[in-house]
């Protein structure tokens, strides 16, 4: 039995109309899901405003309304709580409703433009191998120890987060690793959570469709570290020019990792091959199955986190050497005719450049590198020409195609990309709107020993066109096409 006044603990309340001493069934911000004795929280979203649905929520049985602006007409039997910020109120109410599960688990948040999914997923893997029950809240999936759920957002809403954390507590999970997106921080979804640690990966061009400026995007990320308690650790990539910024005002224990700078956790790449990396981490050599400089950074963050959470340094290295790459993150297959196809989620200029430079560092240059890349619709348009410029500069051939066009015309997206191609690179480029046909063309152009990179969608198993998600899996498609061509 939840009493309204109890779940309002720590909420910044401006006024109360009615009684808070009433029992509550559940909390929701989706008016369509409201049932008898529920609390409806009116959230102002990008597409709709929950305040427009207060009347509907009451008709469905809501007995309490949380809003930042009171309706003109108040229903006598309903309690109205006017708050400063409904997103913030939802975060605290959800945490209180589930009895603050984040305080009973070791929760680590990972934020930054690239590497969040890899670090969170591999930390889950490492701690599982170390014998712990572990939770994961990521873009790819949600794991409550062994039980898997589908993820819909990088950082779920406050109710969903606390619901899963509560389930983790009930399942005996002791550690949880969570991707923390800038949207999630900005919309206060992580505000009432208790973190034992935070990791900063890097910051580059992304989400400028949501954040008006790069400075705001950076400051939103920084606010996550500003809010960490002094008992937590803040582990930052000091090689990134924003790495020091993240640590400026935090009261958490400051820790750093780097390949180029002096840091608490430092690595050197001794060998970089398609079969893996030989790293020297804090004076100890370790062979890992992951590839590329960007993964050396990810592994260093994982190693540092394991140490901060109390794992012995040699044991951490042993566990590191056993980690397998994450779905859709530099996943590769080699066909019978010796064509290597790599599928990667790289959907930002920085991530695409990292992946292409990694391939170019490993290859002999006697083979072609053919890249298939697109840009998502209804997202940051400024990165389109930049990604095309990087793709055409660092590949021998590049095919521009559809990613998730959503509600935009895919051909318009491609033509906006093509504006970034420099004249000397025109001959290297092709435009094929149909993504499957683009992958097929890349496979047909490839000779033995060539490398194909299919970038942008990674682990996704759909393509979103005009609001409809169609089955589409880059890895499955390239496997099928290469197998047919071998025949």
Short mmCIF file of C-alpha atoms in Angstrom, two decimals:
data_model
loop_
_atom_site.label_atom_id
_atom_site.label_comp_id
_atom_site.label_asym_id
_atom_site.label_seq_id
_atom_site.Cartn_x
_atom_site.Cartn_y
_atom_site.Cartn_z
CA UNK A 1 0.00 0.00 0.00
CA UNK A 2 1.51 3.33 -1.09
CA UNK A 3 0.36 6.58 0.51
CA UNK A 4 0.61 9.69 -1.68
CA UNK A 5 2.44 11.82 0.93
CA UNK A 6 5.14 9.11 1.24
CA UNK A 7 5.88 8.97 -2.48
CA UNK A 8 6.09 12.78 -2.60
CA UNK A 9 9.22 12.74 -0.38
CA UNK A 10 11.91 15.13 -1.76
CA UNK A 11 9.57 16.49 -4.48
CA UNK A 12 9.74 20.32 -4.85
CA UNK A 13 6.03 21.11 -4.17
CA UNK A 14 4.59 24.59 -4.80
CA UNK A 15 0.97 24.00 -3.74
CA UNK A 16 -1.42 21.22 -2.64
CA UNK A 17 -5.16 21.14 -3.28
CA UNK A 18 -6.88 18.19 -1.54
CA UNK A 19 -5.48 15.44 0.68
CA UNK A 20 -2.10 13.73 0.34
CA UNK A 21 -3.12 11.11 2.90
CA UNK A 22 -4.68 8.84 0.27
CA UNK A 23 -3.62 5.40 -0.92
CA UNK A 24 -2.24 5.13 -4.44
CA UNK A 25 -2.40 2.23 -6.87
CA UNK A 26 0.45 3.28 -9.25
CA UNK A 27 2.10 6.26 -10.94
CA UNK A 28 1.97 6.93 -14.69
CA UNK A 29 2.66 9.76 -17.15
CA UNK A 30 0.72 8.09 -20.01
CA UNK A 31 -2.93 9.02 -19.61
CA UNK A 32 -4.00 5.96 -21.66
CA UNK A 33 -2.65 3.62 -18.96
CA UNK A 34 -4.39 5.30 -16.01
CA UNK A 35 -6.61 3.12 -13.79
CA UNK A 36 -8.60 3.68 -10.57
CA UNK A 37 -6.63 5.40 -7.74
CA UNK A 38 -3.59 6.13 -9.93
CA UNK A 39 -1.42 9.26 -9.84
CA UNK A 40 -1.11 11.00 -13.22
CA UNK A 41 2.06 13.04 -13.77
CA UNK A 42 1.64 15.65 -16.53
CA UNK A 43 4.94 15.73 -18.46
CA UNK A 44 5.67 18.33 -21.14
CA UNK A 45 7.17 16.28 -24.00
CA UNK A 46 8.57 17.26 -27.39
CA UNK A 47 5.46 16.01 -29.24
CA UNK A 48 2.67 16.39 -26.68
CA UNK A 49 1.91 18.00 -23.32
CA UNK A 50 0.57 15.80 -20.51
CA UNK A 51 -1.34 18.81 -19.13
CA UNK A 52 -3.73 18.43 -22.10
CA UNK A 53 -4.67 14.95 -20.84
CA UNK A 54 -5.44 15.71 -17.18
CA UNK A 55 -9.22 15.60 -17.79
CA UNK A 56 -8.91 12.23 -19.56
CA UNK A 57 -6.75 10.81 -16.71
CA UNK A 58 -9.38 11.82 -14.14
CA UNK A 59 -12.14 10.23 -16.24
CA UNK A 60 -10.12 6.96 -16.20
CA UNK A 61 -9.86 7.04 -12.39
CA UNK A 62 -6.83 9.15 -11.42
CA UNK A 63 -7.24 10.45 -7.86
CA UNK A 64 -4.12 12.62 -7.83
CA UNK A 65 -2.62 14.92 -10.47
CA UNK A 66 0.98 16.17 -10.50
CA UNK A 67 1.36 19.26 -12.72
CA UNK A 68 3.33 22.48 -13.09
CA UNK A 69 0.22 24.49 -14.08
CA UNK A 70 -3.14 23.85 -12.39
CA UNK A 71 -6.19 23.25 -14.64
CA UNK A 72 -8.80 26.04 -14.68
CA UNK A 73 -11.46 23.69 -13.28
CA UNK A 74 -10.56 21.50 -10.29
CA UNK A 75 -12.50 18.29 -9.59
CA UNK A 76 -13.51 18.13 -5.91
CA UNK A 77 -12.49 14.51 -5.13
CA UNK A 78 -9.07 14.80 -6.85
CA UNK A 79 -5.81 15.92 -5.20
CA UNK A 80 -3.75 18.40 -7.25
CA UNK A 81 -0.05 18.84 -6.51
CA UNK A 82 1.56 21.79 -8.28
CA UNK A 83 5.30 21.23 -8.60
CA UNK A 84 8.23 23.20 -9.97
CA UNK A 85 9.21 20.49 -12.50
CA UNK A 86 7.10 17.44 -13.34
CA UNK A 87 10.08 15.50 -14.79
CA UNK A 88 11.95 15.92 -11.51
CA UNK A 89 8.81 15.05 -9.51
CA UNK A 90 8.33 11.87 -11.54
CA UNK A 91 11.95 10.82 -10.86
CA UNK A 92 11.60 11.15 -7.06
CA UNK A 93 8.09 9.67 -6.96
CA UNK A 94 9.15 6.61 -9.01
CA UNK A 95 12.16 6.06 -6.73
CA UNK A 96 10.00 6.38 -3.58
CA UNK A 97 7.24 4.17 -5.01
CA UNK A 98 9.73 1.31 -5.51
CA UNK A 99 11.43 2.03 -2.14
CA UNK A 100 14.58 3.61 -3.66
CA UNK A 101 16.13 0.47 -5.21
CA UNK A 102 19.23 2.35 -6.49
CA UNK A 103 20.37 2.76 -2.87
CA UNK A 104 20.47 -1.05 -2.43
CA UNK A 105 22.59 -1.84 -5.51
CA UNK A 106 25.98 -0.69 -6.81
CA UNK A 107 24.81 1.40 -9.78
CA UNK A 108 27.37 2.79 -12.25
CA UNK A 109 26.36 5.25 -15.00
CA UNK A 110 28.22 5.58 -18.31
CA UNK A 111 27.84 8.77 -20.35
CA UNK A 112 29.50 10.30 -23.44
CA UNK A 113 28.87 10.31 -27.21
CA UNK A 114 30.47 6.98 -28.14
CA UNK A 115 31.31 3.80 -26.23
CA UNK A 116 28.44 3.79 -23.71
CA UNK A 117 26.90 0.51 -24.92
CA UNK A 118 30.23 -1.28 -25.27
CA UNK A 119 31.43 -0.25 -21.80
CA UNK A 120 28.12 -1.02 -20.06
CA UNK A 121 27.73 -4.40 -21.84
CA UNK A 122 31.34 -5.47 -21.23
CA UNK A 123 31.20 -4.44 -17.57
CA UNK A 124 28.10 -6.64 -17.28
CA UNK A 125 30.08 -9.47 -18.94
CA UNK A 126 33.16 -8.95 -16.72
CA UNK A 127 31.25 -8.91 -13.44
CA UNK A 128 29.24 -11.98 -14.52
CA UNK A 129 32.55 -13.78 -15.21
CA UNK A 130 33.75 -12.65 -11.76
CA UNK A 131 30.81 -14.56 -10.24
CA UNK A 132 28.36 -11.77 -9.43
CA UNK A 133 24.66 -11.35 -10.23
CA UNK A 134 24.57 -8.32 -12.53
CA UNK A 135 22.08 -5.95 -14.16
CA UNK A 136 22.34 -3.98 -17.41
CA UNK A 137 20.32 -0.99 -18.63
CA UNK A 138 21.50 -0.33 -22.20
CA UNK A 139 20.46 0.74 -25.71
CA UNK A 140 20.66 -2.86 -26.91
CA UNK A 141 18.83 -4.63 -24.08
CA UNK A 142 17.94 -4.70 -20.40
CA UNK A 143 19.25 -7.62 -18.35
CA UNK A 144 18.13 -8.59 -14.87
CA UNK A 145 20.93 -11.07 -14.26
CA UNK A 146 20.06 -13.76 -16.89
CA UNK A 147 16.58 -12.44 -17.79
CA UNK A 148 16.49 -10.29 -20.93
CA UNK A 149 14.03 -7.52 -21.81
CA UNK A 150 13.84 -5.35 -24.91
CA UNK A 151 15.16 -1.79 -24.63
CA UNK A 152 13.27 1.09 -26.27
CA UNK A 153 15.42 4.07 -25.16
CA UNK A 154 19.10 4.53 -24.27
CA UNK A 155 17.97 5.77 -20.85
CA UNK A 156 14.42 4.56 -20.02
CA UNK A 157 11.86 6.73 -18.19
CA UNK A 158 12.10 7.06 -14.39
CA UNK A 159 9.33 4.55 -13.68
CA UNK A 160 10.87 1.88 -15.94
CA UNK A 161 14.37 2.41 -14.48
CA UNK A 162 13.16 2.00 -10.89
CA UNK A 163 10.92 -0.93 -11.82
CA UNK A 164 13.88 -2.84 -13.30
CA UNK A 165 16.22 -1.85 -10.46
CA UNK A 166 13.60 -3.14 -8.02
CA UNK A 167 13.38 -6.41 -9.96
CA UNK A 168 17.18 -6.63 -9.82
CA UNK A 169 17.13 -6.26 -6.01
CA UNK A 170 14.49 -9.01 -5.77
CA UNK A 171 16.68 -11.25 -7.99
CA UNK A 172 19.76 -10.76 -5.79
CA UNK A 173 21.64 -8.54 -8.28
CA UNK A 174 24.48 -6.59 -6.62
CA UNK A 175 25.89 -4.51 -9.53
CA UNK A 176 24.10 -2.66 -12.33
CA UNK A 177 25.68 -0.85 -15.29
CA UNK A 178 23.59 1.79 -16.99
CA UNK A 179 23.92 3.92 -20.11
CA UNK A 180 23.12 7.53 -19.29
CA UNK A 181 22.14 9.61 -22.34
CA UNK A 182 22.08 13.41 -22.54
CA UNK A 183 18.29 13.20 -23.17
CA UNK A 184 17.92 11.11 -19.99
CA UNK A 185 19.92 13.60 -17.88
CA UNK A 186 18.16 16.63 -19.41
CA UNK A 187 14.72 15.11 -18.80
CA UNK A 188 15.71 14.36 -15.16
CA UNK A 189 15.22 10.59 -15.59
CA UNK A 190 18.35 9.88 -13.53
CA UNK A 191 17.84 12.65 -10.97
CA UNK A 192 16.65 10.57 -7.98
CA UNK A 193 19.06 7.66 -8.55
CA UNK A 194 21.99 6.88 -6.28
CA UNK A 195 25.16 6.13 -8.28
CA UNK A 196 28.35 4.62 -6.85
CA UNK A 197 30.26 5.69 -9.96
CA UNK A 198 30.13 7.58 -13.24
CA UNK A 199 32.21 7.10 -16.40
CA UNK A 200 32.82 9.74 -19.10
CA UNK A 201 33.86 8.30 -22.50
CA UNK A 202 34.19 11.22 -24.95
CA UNK A 203 32.21 14.04 -26.47
CA UNK A 204 31.67 14.69 -30.16
CA UNK A 205 29.07 15.90 -32.64
CA UNK A 206 25.69 14.32 -31.80
CA UNK A 207 22.12 15.12 -30.70
CA UNK A 208 22.33 18.73 -31.90
CA UNK A 209 18.77 18.16 -33.11
CA UNK A 210 17.82 18.04 -29.39
CA UNK A 211 20.38 20.33 -27.73
CA UNK A 212 20.51 23.82 -29.29
CA UNK A 213 24.30 24.10 -28.90
CA UNK A 214 27.31 21.87 -28.36
CA UNK A 215 27.99 23.76 -25.09
CA UNK A 216 24.56 22.77 -23.74
CA UNK A 217 25.13 19.15 -24.79
CA UNK A 218 28.47 19.19 -22.91
CA UNK A 219 27.00 20.91 -19.82
CA UNK A 220 24.12 18.43 -19.61
CA UNK A 221 26.68 15.57 -19.54
CA UNK A 222 28.70 17.49 -16.93
CA UNK A 223 25.65 17.90 -14.67
CA UNK A 224 25.61 14.10 -14.22
CA UNK A 225 29.09 14.26 -12.62
CA UNK A 226 28.18 17.41 -10.66
CA UNK A 227 25.41 15.42 -8.96
CA UNK A 228 27.49 12.37 -7.93
CA UNK A 229 27.90 11.92 -4.15
CA UNK A 230 31.35 12.19 -2.52
CA UNK A 231 31.32 8.43 -1.83
CA UNK A 232 31.17 7.75 -5.62
CA UNK A 233 33.98 7.72 -8.18
CA UNK A 234 34.04 9.86 -11.34
CA UNK A 235 36.21 8.19 -14.00
CA UNK A 236 36.97 10.42 -16.99
CA UNK A 237 38.80 10.02 -20.32
CA UNK A 238 41.39 12.75 -19.88
CA UNK A 239 42.57 12.46 -23.53
CA UNK A 240 39.23 13.98 -24.57
CA UNK A 241 39.33 17.78 -24.43
CA UNK A 242 36.14 17.72 -22.32
CA UNK A 243 37.43 15.04 -19.94
CA UNK A 244 38.76 17.58 -17.40
CA UNK A 245 35.56 19.67 -17.70
CA UNK A 246 33.47 16.72 -16.47
CA UNK A 247 35.53 16.56 -13.26
CA UNK A 248 35.61 20.32 -12.56
CA UNK A 249 32.86 20.58 -9.95
CA UNK A 250 32.24 17.01 -8.88
CA UNK A 251 32.65 16.11 -5.20
CA UNK A 252 33.08 12.43 -6.19
CA UNK A 253 36.55 10.83 -6.12
CA UNK A 254 38.22 11.97 -9.36
CA UNK A 255 39.85 9.25 -11.46
CA UNK A 256 41.28 9.46 -15.00
CA UNK A 257 42.14 7.12 -17.87
CA UNK A 258 44.14 7.80 -21.05
CA UNK A 259 46.31 6.47 -23.85
CA UNK A 260 48.20 9.74 -24.45
CA UNK A 261 48.14 11.69 -21.17
CA UNK A 262 49.27 11.03 -17.62
CA UNK A 263 46.37 9.27 -15.85
CA UNK A 264 45.41 6.90 -13.02
CA UNK A 265 44.71 4.19 -15.59
CA UNK A 266 47.03 4.32 -18.58
CA UNK A 267 47.37 2.00 -21.58
CA UNK A 268 49.67 1.62 -24.52
CA UNK A 269 48.78 -0.30 -27.70
CA UNK A 270 51.60 -2.74 -28.46
CA UNK A 271 49.81 -4.63 -31.27
CA UNK A 272 46.61 -3.90 -33.22
CA UNK A 273 45.27 -6.71 -35.45
CA UNK A 274 41.92 -8.04 -36.69
CA UNK A 275 42.29 -10.81 -34.12
CA UNK A 276 42.68 -8.39 -31.20
CA UNK A 277 44.88 -5.96 -29.29
CA UNK A 278 47.99 -6.37 -27.18
CA UNK A 279 47.80 -3.70 -24.50
CA UNK A 280 50.11 -2.59 -21.74
CA UNK A 281 47.84 -1.39 -18.92
CA UNK A 282 49.57 0.19 -15.90
CA UNK A 283 52.79 -1.82 -16.63
CA UNK A 284 51.04 -5.18 -17.24
CA UNK A 285 50.60 -6.68 -20.71
CA UNK A 286 47.25 -8.19 -21.69
CA UNK A 287 45.89 -9.64 -24.96
CA UNK A 288 42.24 -8.79 -25.64
CA UNK A 289 39.82 -9.96 -28.34
CA UNK A 290 38.57 -6.46 -29.19
CA UNK A 291 40.01 -4.30 -31.95
CA UNK A 292 41.04 -0.69 -32.43
CA UNK A 293 42.12 2.38 -30.50
CA UNK A 294 38.53 3.26 -29.52
CA UNK A 295 38.22 -0.18 -27.87
CA UNK A 296 41.53 0.36 -26.04
CA UNK A 297 39.81 3.38 -24.41
CA UNK A 298 36.68 1.33 -23.65
CA UNK A 299 38.73 -1.47 -22.08
CA UNK A 300 40.70 1.01 -19.99
CA UNK A 301 37.43 2.48 -18.63
CA UNK A 302 36.24 -1.06 -17.84
CA UNK A 303 39.52 -1.95 -16.13
CA UNK A 304 39.46 1.28 -14.07
CA UNK A 305 35.83 0.68 -13.03
CA UNK A 306 36.58 -2.92 -11.99
CA UNK A 307 39.45 -1.68 -9.77
CA UNK A 308 37.30 1.14 -8.29
CA UNK A 309 34.62 -1.45 -7.46
CA UNK A 310 37.16 -3.60 -5.60
CA UNK A 311 38.31 -6.24 -8.10
CA UNK A 312 42.00 -7.17 -7.79
CA UNK A 313 44.10 -5.66 -10.64
CA UNK A 314 45.51 -8.97 -11.94
CA UNK A 315 42.07 -10.59 -11.77
CA UNK A 316 40.66 -7.58 -13.67
CA UNK A 317 43.26 -8.12 -16.44
CA UNK A 318 42.45 -11.84 -16.62
CA UNK A 319 38.74 -11.05 -16.95
CA UNK A 320 39.48 -8.33 -19.53
CA UNK A 321 41.29 -10.85 -21.77
CA UNK A 322 38.18 -13.04 -21.79
CA UNK A 323 35.66 -10.41 -22.97
CA UNK A 324 33.80 -10.89 -26.28
CA UNK A 325 32.75 -8.00 -28.53
CA UNK A 326 29.25 -6.54 -28.24
CA UNK A 327 26.53 -7.14 -30.89
CA UNK A 328 26.79 -4.61 -33.72
CA UNK A 329 29.99 -3.04 -32.37
CA UNK A 330 32.84 -3.84 -34.80
CA UNK A 331 31.30 -7.27 -35.41
CA UNK A 332 32.93 -8.98 -38.36
CA UNK A 333 32.71 -12.10 -40.49
CA UNK A 334 35.12 -13.44 -43.12
CA UNK A 335 33.49 -15.10 -46.15
CA UNK A 336 34.75 -18.24 -47.92
CA UNK A 337 36.24 -15.98 -50.60
CA UNK A 338 38.13 -14.08 -47.88
CA UNK A 339 36.06 -10.90 -47.91
CA UNK A 340 35.84 -9.33 -44.45
CA UNK A 341 32.50 -7.64 -43.61
CA UNK A 342 32.34 -5.43 -40.54
CA UNK A 343 29.05 -4.20 -39.03
CA UNK A 344 29.30 -1.24 -36.68
CA UNK A 345 26.83 1.15 -35.01
CA UNK A 346 29.00 4.19 -35.93
CA UNK A 347 26.35 6.87 -36.57
CA UNK A 348 28.27 10.01 -35.57
CA UNK A 349 31.19 11.62 -37.46
CA UNK A 350 33.58 10.80 -34.61
CA UNK A 351 32.52 7.13 -34.39
CA UNK A 352 32.73 6.67 -38.18
CA UNK A 353 36.20 8.23 -38.25
CA UNK A 354 37.35 6.00 -35.37
CA UNK A 355 36.15 2.82 -37.08
CA UNK A 356 37.62 3.73 -40.48
CA UNK A 357 40.97 4.75 -38.96
CA UNK A 358 41.04 1.48 -37.01
CA UNK A 359 40.49 -0.53 -40.23
CA UNK A 360 43.11 1.53 -42.05
CA UNK A 361 45.62 0.94 -39.23
CA UNK A 362 45.14 -2.83 -39.51
CA UNK A 363 44.95 -3.31 -43.31
CA UNK A 364 47.88 -3.76 -45.67
CA UNK A 365 46.53 -1.26 -48.28
CA UNK A 366 46.71 -4.02 -50.95
CA UNK A 367 42.97 -4.44 -50.54
CA UNK A 368 39.98 -2.13 -51.03
CA UNK A 369 37.97 -0.68 -48.14
CA UNK A 370 34.32 -0.27 -49.23
CA UNK A 371 32.04 1.64 -46.85
CA UNK A 372 28.22 1.59 -46.80
CA UNK A 373 26.83 4.47 -44.72
CA UNK A 374 23.70 6.58 -44.30
CA UNK A 375 22.29 9.14 -41.86
CA UNK A 376 19.08 8.92 -39.85
CA UNK A 377 16.03 11.03 -40.68
CA UNK A 378 14.50 13.55 -38.23
CA UNK A 379 17.85 13.86 -36.47
CA UNK A 380 20.79 16.27 -36.45
CA UNK A 381 21.18 17.36 -40.11
CA UNK A 382 24.51 19.14 -39.62
CA UNK A 383 26.41 15.86 -39.31
CA UNK A 384 25.30 14.55 -42.74
CA UNK A 385 27.93 16.27 -44.95
CA UNK A 386 30.61 15.67 -42.30
CA UNK A 387 29.94 11.92 -42.25
CA UNK A 388 30.01 11.77 -46.06
CA UNK A 389 33.29 13.70 -46.11
CA UNK A 390 34.86 11.29 -43.57
CA UNK A 391 33.50 8.20 -45.38
CA UNK A 392 34.78 9.32 -48.78
CA UNK A 393 38.15 10.49 -47.44
CA UNK A 394 38.98 7.31 -45.50
CA UNK A 395 37.55 4.64 -47.85
CA UNK A 396 38.50 3.43 -51.33
CA UNK A 397 34.80 3.36 -52.27
CA UNK A 398 31.79 4.62 -50.36
CA UNK A 399 28.09 3.91 -50.96
CA UNK A 400 25.63 6.42 -49.48
CA UNK A 401 22.32 4.80 -48.59
CA UNK A 402 19.32 4.91 -46.23
CA UNK A 403 19.77 4.48 -42.49
CA UNK A 404 16.47 4.97 -40.62
CA UNK A 405 14.87 7.67 -42.82
CA UNK A 406 11.90 7.92 -40.39
CA UNK A 407 9.62 10.66 -41.78
CA UNK A 408 12.16 12.21 -44.16
CA UNK A 409 12.75 11.49 -47.84
CA UNK A 410 15.82 9.19 -47.93
CA UNK A 411 17.01 10.69 -51.22
CA UNK A 412 17.01 14.18 -49.69
CA UNK A 413 19.14 12.87 -46.80
CA UNK A 414 21.62 11.32 -49.25
CA UNK A 415 21.87 14.54 -51.31
CA UNK A 416 22.55 16.49 -48.08
CA UNK A 417 25.32 14.00 -47.28
CA UNK A 418 26.84 14.32 -50.77
CA UNK A 419 27.41 18.07 -50.24
CA UNK A 420 30.27 17.13 -47.90
CA UNK A 421 32.24 15.15 -50.50
CA UNK A 422 35.35 16.97 -51.70
CA UNK A 423 35.89 17.11 -55.52
CA UNK A 424 38.88 14.73 -55.51
CA UNK A 425 36.69 12.06 -53.85
CA UNK A 426 33.63 12.23 -56.20
CA UNK A 427 34.78 9.20 -58.20
CA UNK A 428 34.84 7.04 -55.08
CA UNK A 429 31.14 7.57 -54.29
CA UNK A 430 27.88 5.88 -55.24
CA UNK A 431 24.34 6.62 -54.04
CA UNK A 432 21.94 3.66 -53.66
CA UNK A 433 18.81 4.50 -51.64
CA UNK A 434 17.75 0.89 -50.96
CA UNK A 435 19.99 -0.24 -48.07
CA UNK A 436 19.82 -3.94 -48.98
CA UNK A 437 20.81 -3.14 -52.58
CA UNK A 438 23.64 -0.93 -51.30
CA UNK A 439 25.02 -3.81 -49.19
CA UNK A 440 24.63 -6.19 -52.14
CA UNK A 441 26.52 -3.79 -54.44
CA UNK A 442 29.36 -3.50 -51.90
CA UNK A 443 29.60 -7.32 -51.79
CA UNK A 444 29.59 -7.53 -55.61
CA UNK A 445 32.35 -4.90 -55.87
CA UNK A 446 34.50 -6.65 -53.26
CA UNK A 447 37.38 -8.89 -54.35
CA UNK A 448 39.12 -11.52 -52.16
CA UNK A 449 40.90 -9.85 -49.18
CA UNK A 450 38.77 -6.67 -49.48
CA UNK A 451 37.04 -5.16 -46.44
CA UNK A 452 33.42 -3.95 -46.33
CA UNK A 453 32.25 -1.67 -43.52
CA UNK A 454 28.48 -1.37 -43.02
CA UNK A 455 28.03 1.57 -40.64
CA UNK A 456 25.23 3.24 -38.75
CA UNK A 457 22.76 0.62 -37.56
CA UNK A 458 24.90 -2.01 -35.81
CA UNK A 459 22.75 -4.11 -33.46
CA UNK A 460 19.41 -2.76 -34.78
CA UNK A 461 17.13 -5.38 -36.31
CA UNK A 462 14.77 -2.95 -38.04
CA UNK A 463 14.67 -0.03 -40.44
CA UNK A 464 12.24 2.76 -39.61
CA UNK A 465 10.41 4.26 -42.60
CA UNK A 466 7.45 6.66 -42.15
CA UNK A 467 6.86 5.57 -38.57
CA UNK A 468 6.87 1.84 -39.43
CA UNK A 469 9.68 -0.50 -38.36
CA UNK A 470 10.53 -3.11 -40.99
CA UNK A 471 12.72 -6.15 -40.23
CA UNK A 472 16.27 -5.31 -41.23
CA UNK A 473 19.51 -6.71 -39.84
CA UNK A 474 22.79 -5.58 -41.48
CA UNK A 475 24.74 -8.62 -40.26
CA UNK A 476 22.14 -11.17 -41.41
CA UNK A 477 21.84 -9.49 -44.82
CA UNK A 478 25.60 -9.30 -45.50
CA UNK A 479 26.04 -12.94 -44.41
CA UNK A 480 23.27 -14.05 -46.80
CA UNK A 481 24.60 -12.02 -49.75
CA UNK A 482 28.21 -13.19 -49.29
CA UNK A 483 27.05 -16.83 -48.99
CA UNK A 484 25.06 -16.50 -52.26
CA UNK A 485 28.01 -14.88 -54.05
CA UNK A 486 30.32 -17.68 -52.87
CA UNK A 487 28.00 -20.19 -54.55
#
